[in-house]
GROMACS .gro file of C-alpha atoms in nm:
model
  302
    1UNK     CA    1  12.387   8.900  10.734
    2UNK     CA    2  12.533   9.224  10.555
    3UNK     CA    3  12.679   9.105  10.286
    4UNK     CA    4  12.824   9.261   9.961
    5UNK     CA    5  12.922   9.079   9.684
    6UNK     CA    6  13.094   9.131   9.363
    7UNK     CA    7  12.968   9.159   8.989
    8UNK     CA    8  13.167   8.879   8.916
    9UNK     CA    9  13.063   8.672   9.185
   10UNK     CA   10  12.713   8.740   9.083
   11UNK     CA   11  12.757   8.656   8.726
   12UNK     CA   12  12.900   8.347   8.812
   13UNK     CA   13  12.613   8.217   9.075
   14UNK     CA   14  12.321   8.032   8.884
   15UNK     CA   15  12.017   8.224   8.810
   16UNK     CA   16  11.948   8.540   8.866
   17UNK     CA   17  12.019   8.714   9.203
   18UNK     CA   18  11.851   9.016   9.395
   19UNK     CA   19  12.176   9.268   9.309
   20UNK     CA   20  12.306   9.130   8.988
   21UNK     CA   21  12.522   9.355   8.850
   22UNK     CA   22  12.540   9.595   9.116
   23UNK     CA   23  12.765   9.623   9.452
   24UNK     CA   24  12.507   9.610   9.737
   25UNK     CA   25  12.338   9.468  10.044
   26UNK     CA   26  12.212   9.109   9.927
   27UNK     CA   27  11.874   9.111  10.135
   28UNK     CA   28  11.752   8.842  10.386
   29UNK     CA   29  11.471   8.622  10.181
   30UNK     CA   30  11.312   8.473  10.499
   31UNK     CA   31  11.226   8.819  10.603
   32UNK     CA   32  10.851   8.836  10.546
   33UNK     CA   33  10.633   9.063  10.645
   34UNK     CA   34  10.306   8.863  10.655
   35UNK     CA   35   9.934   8.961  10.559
   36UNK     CA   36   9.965   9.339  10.611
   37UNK     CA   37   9.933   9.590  10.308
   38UNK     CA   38  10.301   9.717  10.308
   39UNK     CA   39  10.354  10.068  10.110
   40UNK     CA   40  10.694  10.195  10.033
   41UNK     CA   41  10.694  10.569   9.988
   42UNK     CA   42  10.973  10.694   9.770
   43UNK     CA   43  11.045  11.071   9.637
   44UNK     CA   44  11.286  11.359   9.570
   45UNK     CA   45  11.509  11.461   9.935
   46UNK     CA   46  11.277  11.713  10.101
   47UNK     CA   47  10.932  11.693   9.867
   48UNK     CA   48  10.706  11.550  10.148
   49UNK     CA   49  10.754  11.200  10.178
   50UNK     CA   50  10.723  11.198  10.575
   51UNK     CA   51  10.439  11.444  10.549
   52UNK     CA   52  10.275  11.226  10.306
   53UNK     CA   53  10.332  10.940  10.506
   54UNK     CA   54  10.200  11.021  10.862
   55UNK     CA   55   9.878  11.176  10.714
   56UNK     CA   56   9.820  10.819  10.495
   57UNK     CA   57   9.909  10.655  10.797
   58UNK     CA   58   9.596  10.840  11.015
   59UNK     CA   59   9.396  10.840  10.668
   60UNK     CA   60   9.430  10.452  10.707
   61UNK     CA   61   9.330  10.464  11.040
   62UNK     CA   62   9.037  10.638  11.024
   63UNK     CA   63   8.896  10.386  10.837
   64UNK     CA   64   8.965  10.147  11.121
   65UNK     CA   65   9.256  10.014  10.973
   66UNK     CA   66   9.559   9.895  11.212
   67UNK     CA   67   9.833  10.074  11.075
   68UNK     CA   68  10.255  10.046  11.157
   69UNK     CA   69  10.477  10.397  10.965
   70UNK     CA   70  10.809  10.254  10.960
   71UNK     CA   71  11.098  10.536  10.898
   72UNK     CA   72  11.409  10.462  10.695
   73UNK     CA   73  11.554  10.797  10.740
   74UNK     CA   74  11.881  10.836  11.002
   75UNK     CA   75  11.715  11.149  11.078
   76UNK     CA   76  11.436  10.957  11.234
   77UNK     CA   77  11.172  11.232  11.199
   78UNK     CA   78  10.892  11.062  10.979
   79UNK     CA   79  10.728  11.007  11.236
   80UNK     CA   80  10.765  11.320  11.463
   81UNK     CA   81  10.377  11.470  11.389
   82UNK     CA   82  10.227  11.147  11.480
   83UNK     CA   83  10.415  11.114  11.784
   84UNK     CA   84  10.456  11.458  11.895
   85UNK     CA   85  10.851  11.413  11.938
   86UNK     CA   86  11.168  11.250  11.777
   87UNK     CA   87  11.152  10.906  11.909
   88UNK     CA   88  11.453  10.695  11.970
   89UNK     CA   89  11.555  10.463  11.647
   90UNK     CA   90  11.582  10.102  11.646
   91UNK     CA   91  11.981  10.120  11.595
   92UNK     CA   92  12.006  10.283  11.913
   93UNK     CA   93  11.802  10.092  12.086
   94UNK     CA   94  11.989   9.779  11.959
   95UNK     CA   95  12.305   9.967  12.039
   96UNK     CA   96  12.205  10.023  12.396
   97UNK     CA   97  12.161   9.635  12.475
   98UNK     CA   98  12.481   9.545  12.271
   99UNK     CA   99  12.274   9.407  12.024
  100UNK     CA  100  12.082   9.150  12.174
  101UNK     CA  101  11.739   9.166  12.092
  102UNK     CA  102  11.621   8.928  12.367
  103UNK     CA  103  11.694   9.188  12.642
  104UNK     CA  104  11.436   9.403  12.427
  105UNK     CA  105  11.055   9.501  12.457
  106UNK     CA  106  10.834   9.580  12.220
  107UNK     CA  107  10.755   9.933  12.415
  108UNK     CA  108  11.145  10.001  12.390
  109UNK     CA  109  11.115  10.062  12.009
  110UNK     CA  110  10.743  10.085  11.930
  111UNK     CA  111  10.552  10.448  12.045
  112UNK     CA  112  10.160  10.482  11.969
  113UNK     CA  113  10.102  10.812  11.745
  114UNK     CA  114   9.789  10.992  11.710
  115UNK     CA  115   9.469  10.806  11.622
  116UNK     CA  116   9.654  10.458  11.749
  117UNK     CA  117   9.884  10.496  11.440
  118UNK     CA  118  10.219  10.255  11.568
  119UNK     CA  119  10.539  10.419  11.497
  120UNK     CA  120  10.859  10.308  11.477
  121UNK     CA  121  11.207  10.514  11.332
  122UNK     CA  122  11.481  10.270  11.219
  123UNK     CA  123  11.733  10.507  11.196
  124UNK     CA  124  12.073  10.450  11.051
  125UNK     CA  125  12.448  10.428  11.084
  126UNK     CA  126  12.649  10.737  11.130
  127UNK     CA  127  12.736  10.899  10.790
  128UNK     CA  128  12.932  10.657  10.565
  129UNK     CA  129  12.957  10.408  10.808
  130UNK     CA  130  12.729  10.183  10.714
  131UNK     CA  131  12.427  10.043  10.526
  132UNK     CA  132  12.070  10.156  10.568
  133UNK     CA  133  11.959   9.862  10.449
  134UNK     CA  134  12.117   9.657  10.730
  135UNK     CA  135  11.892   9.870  10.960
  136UNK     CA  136  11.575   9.823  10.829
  137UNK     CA  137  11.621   9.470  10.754
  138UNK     CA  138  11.730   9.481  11.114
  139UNK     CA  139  11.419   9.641  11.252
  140UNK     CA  140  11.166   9.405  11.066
  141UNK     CA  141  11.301   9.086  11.223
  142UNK     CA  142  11.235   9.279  11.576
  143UNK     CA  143  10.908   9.336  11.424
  144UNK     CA  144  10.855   8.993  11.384
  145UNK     CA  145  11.009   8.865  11.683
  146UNK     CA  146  10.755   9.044  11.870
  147UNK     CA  147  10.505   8.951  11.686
  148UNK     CA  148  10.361   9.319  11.652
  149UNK     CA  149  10.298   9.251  11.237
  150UNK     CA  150  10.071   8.939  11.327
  151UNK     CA  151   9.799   9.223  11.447
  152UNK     CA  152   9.874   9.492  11.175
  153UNK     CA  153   9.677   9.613  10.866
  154UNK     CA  154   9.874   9.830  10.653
  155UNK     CA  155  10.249   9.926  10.683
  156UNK     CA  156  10.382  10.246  10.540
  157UNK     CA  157  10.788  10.220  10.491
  158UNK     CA  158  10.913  10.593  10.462
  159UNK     CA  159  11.223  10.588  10.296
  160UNK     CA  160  11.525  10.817  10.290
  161UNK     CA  161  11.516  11.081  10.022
  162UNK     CA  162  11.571  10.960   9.617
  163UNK     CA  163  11.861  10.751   9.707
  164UNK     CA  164  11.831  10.411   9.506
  165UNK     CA  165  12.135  10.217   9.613
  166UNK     CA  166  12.038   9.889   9.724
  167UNK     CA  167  12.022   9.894  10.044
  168UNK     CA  168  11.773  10.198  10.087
  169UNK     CA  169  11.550  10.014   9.805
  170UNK     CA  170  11.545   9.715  10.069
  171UNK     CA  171  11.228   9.812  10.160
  172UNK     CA  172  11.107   9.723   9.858
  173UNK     CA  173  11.155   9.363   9.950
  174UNK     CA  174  10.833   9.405  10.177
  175UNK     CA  175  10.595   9.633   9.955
  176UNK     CA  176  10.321   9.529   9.782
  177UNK     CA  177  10.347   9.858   9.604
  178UNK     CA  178  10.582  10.134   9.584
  179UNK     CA  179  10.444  10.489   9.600
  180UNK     CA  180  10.612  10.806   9.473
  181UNK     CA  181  10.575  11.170   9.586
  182UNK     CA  182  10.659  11.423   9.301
  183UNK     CA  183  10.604  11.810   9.274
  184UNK     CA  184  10.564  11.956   8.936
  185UNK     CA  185  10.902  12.032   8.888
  186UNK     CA  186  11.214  11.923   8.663
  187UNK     CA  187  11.403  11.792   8.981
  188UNK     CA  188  11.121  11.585   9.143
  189UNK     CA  189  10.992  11.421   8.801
  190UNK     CA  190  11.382  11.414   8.729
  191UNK     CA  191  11.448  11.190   9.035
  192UNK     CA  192  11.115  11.014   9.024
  193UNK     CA  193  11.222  10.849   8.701
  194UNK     CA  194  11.524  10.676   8.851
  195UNK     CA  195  11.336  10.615   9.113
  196UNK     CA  196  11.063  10.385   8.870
  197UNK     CA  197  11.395  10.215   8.747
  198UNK     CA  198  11.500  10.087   9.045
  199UNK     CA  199  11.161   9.999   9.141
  200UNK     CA  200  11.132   9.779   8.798
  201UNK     CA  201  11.470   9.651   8.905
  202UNK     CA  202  11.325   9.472   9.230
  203UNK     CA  203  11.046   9.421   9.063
  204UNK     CA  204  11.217   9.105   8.920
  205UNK     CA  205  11.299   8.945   9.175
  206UNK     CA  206  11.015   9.060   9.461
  207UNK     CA  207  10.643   9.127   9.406
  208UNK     CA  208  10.651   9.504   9.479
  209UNK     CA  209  10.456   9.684   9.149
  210UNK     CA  210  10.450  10.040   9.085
  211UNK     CA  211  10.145  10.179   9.232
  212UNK     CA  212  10.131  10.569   9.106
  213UNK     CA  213  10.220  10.904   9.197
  214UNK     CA  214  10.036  11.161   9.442
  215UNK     CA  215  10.145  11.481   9.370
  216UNK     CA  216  10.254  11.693   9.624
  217UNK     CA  217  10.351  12.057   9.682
  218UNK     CA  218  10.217  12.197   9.354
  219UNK     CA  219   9.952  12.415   9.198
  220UNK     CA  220   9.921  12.203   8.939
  221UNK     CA  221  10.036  11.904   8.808
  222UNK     CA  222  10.035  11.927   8.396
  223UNK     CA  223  10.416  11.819   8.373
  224UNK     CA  224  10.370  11.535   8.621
  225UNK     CA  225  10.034  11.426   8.435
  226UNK     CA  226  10.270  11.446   8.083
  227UNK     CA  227  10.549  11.217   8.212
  228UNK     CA  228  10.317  10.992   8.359
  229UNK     CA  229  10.116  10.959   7.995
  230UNK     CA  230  10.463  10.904   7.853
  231UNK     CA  231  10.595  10.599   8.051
  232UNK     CA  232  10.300  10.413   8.200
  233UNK     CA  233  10.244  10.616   8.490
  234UNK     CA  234   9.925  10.735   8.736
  235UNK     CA  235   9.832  10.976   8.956
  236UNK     CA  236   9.680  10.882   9.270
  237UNK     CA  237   9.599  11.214   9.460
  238UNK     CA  238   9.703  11.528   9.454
  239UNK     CA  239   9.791  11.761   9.755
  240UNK     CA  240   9.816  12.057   9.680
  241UNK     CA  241  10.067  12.332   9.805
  242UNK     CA  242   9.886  12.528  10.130
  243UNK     CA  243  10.037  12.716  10.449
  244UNK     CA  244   9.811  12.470  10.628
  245UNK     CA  245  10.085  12.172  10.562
  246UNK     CA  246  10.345  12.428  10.648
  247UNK     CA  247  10.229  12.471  10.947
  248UNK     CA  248  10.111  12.126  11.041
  249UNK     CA  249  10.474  12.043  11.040
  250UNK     CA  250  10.546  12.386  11.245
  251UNK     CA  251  10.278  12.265  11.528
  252UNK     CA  252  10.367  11.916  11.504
  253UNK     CA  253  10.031  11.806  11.400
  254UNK     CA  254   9.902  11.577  11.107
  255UNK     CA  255   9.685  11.746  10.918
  256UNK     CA  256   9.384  11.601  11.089
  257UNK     CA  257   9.469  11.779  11.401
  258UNK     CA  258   9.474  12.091  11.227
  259UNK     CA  259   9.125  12.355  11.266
  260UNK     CA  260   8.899  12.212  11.017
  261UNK     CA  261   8.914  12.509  10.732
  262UNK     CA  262   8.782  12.452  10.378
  263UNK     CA  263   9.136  12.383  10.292
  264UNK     CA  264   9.230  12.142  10.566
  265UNK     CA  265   8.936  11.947  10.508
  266UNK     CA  266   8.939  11.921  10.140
  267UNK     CA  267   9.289  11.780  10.202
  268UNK     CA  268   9.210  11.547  10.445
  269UNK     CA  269   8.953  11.408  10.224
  270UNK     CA  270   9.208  11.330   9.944
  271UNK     CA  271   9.387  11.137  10.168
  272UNK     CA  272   9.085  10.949  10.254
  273UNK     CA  273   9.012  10.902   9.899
  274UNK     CA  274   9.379  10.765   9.844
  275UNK     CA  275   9.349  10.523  10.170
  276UNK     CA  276   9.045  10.364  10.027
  277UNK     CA  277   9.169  10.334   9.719
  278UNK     CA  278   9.524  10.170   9.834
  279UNK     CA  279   9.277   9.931  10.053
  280UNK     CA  280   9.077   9.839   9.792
  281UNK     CA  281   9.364   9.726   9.624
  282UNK     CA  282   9.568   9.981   9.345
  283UNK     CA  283   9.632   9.877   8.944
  284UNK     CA  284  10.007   9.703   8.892
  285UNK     CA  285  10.181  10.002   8.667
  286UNK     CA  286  10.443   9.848   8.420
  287UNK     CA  287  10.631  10.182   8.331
  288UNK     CA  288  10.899  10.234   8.119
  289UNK     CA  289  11.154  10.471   8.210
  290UNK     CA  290  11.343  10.714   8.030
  291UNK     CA  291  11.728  10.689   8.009
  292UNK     CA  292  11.858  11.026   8.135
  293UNK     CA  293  11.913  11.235   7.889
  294UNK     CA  294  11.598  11.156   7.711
  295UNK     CA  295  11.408  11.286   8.031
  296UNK     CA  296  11.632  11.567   8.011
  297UNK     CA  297  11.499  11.687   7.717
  298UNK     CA  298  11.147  11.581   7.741
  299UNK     CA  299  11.105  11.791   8.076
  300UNK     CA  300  10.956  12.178   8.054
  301UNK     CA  301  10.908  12.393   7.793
  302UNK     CA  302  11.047  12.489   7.459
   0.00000   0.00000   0.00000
């Protein structure tokens, strides 16, 4: 049930609540996602997440893993490379049967990507309607009503730009580990440390754990390497920034579609690297993050 509830109400409950101290979606415990490997990919608005996420997702597959990209984005275009077109969202499908999910089939929601990777786009309500968190929380009891996470491997939640309010962090209720995509910039490492604050925030209350940083879009990655070192931090991979990911996009491709060029293939290979090493199962990160303006002036250069 979508529910928001006051501070004060909190305060006064016993224990410790998911939310305390905060006005937000309180999320559904029973929601489980089962034995899967369930990956939350956070980042900056427009630094690669869904990029990121579809070639992880085929880099999983590859290794014969059964994989599920989930996209938390009312955009619904995570998943748009894989599948080759903007599929319908789970809102809309649930809107199109008045909401009841009995009249629904698992084909109705679910659409097989590239390499077998499942997809599925939970959409959102119309802008300021609503909660996104309602939708995904929605779109995993489907999940589960169908039964399509008793056969799954690994899921990959791809989540809406840095936004931290509580209901886009719901995905963080399912995640083994939370993954963030940062360029070497001020803005990126800027929002990637609120994002690692609100990551420890769930942290008390769920078993998601920081799992690193991959490094996207950049040439290098010294700045990104420096925070890290400061709060507790790790890099996992880093991508670096070629036309060949550009254009990916452009073609509608993952990048192992793409003509196999030095380039192309040393990428795919990171993300192989970074699958494997996900699988195998990643270090628990306890960072600390900076307040605000302490970040502010620990970014760049004098």
């Amino acid at each position: 049930m979508n529910v928001f509830t006051h501070p004060r109400d909190l305060k006064a409950a016993a224990g410790r609540e998911d939310g305390e101290g905060s006005v937000q979606v309180q999320l559904d415990p029973t929601l489980e996602i089962g034995t899967a490997k369930v990956f939350a990919i956070y980042g900056k608005g427009g630094i690669g997440k869904s990029t990121t996420s579809s070639n992880l997702s085929v880099a999983f597959s590859m290794l014969g893993k059964r994989v599920l990209q989930i996209g938390c984005d009312p955009k619904h275009d995570s998943t748009f490379t894989l599948t080759k077109s903007l599929i319908p969202t789970v809102i809309d499908i649930l809107a199109q049967v008045d909401f009841h999910t009995e009249e629904l089939r698992a084909d109705d929601f679910v659409f097989e990507g590239y390499n077998g990777v499942r997809c599925v786009e939970a959409g959102g309500p119309p802008a300021g309607t609503g909660c996104g968190g309602y939708v995904v929380g929605q779109t995993v009891k489907l999940l589960k009503e169908h039964h399509l996470l008793e056969d799954t491997d690994v899921v990959i939640f791809d989540v809406l730009g840095d936004v931290v309010c509580g209901g886009f962090a719901s995905p963080l209720q399912h995640a083994e580990r939370a993954l963030i995509v940062a360029a070497n910039d001020f803005d990126s490492i800027f929002a990637m440390n609120r994002i690692v604050a609100a990551i420890k925030a769930k942290s008390k209350n769920y078993q998601v754990r920081l799992g690193g940083v991959i490094a996207n879009r950049s040439r290098e990655t010294d700045q990104i390497d420096r925070f890290n070192a400061a709060i507790g931090l790790k890099r996992l991979a880093h991508i670096r920034d070629l036309d060949a990911v550009r254009l990916s996009r452009l073609k509608k491709r993952t990048l192992f579609e793409m003509d196999p060029s030095p380039e192309v293939l040393a990428v795919q290979r990171e993300y192989l690297q970074l699958a494997e090493m996900l699988w195998a199962g990643s270090e628990e990160l306890d960072a600390n993050p900076m307040p605000d303006r302490e970040i502010f002036d620990f970014l760049g250069y004098d």
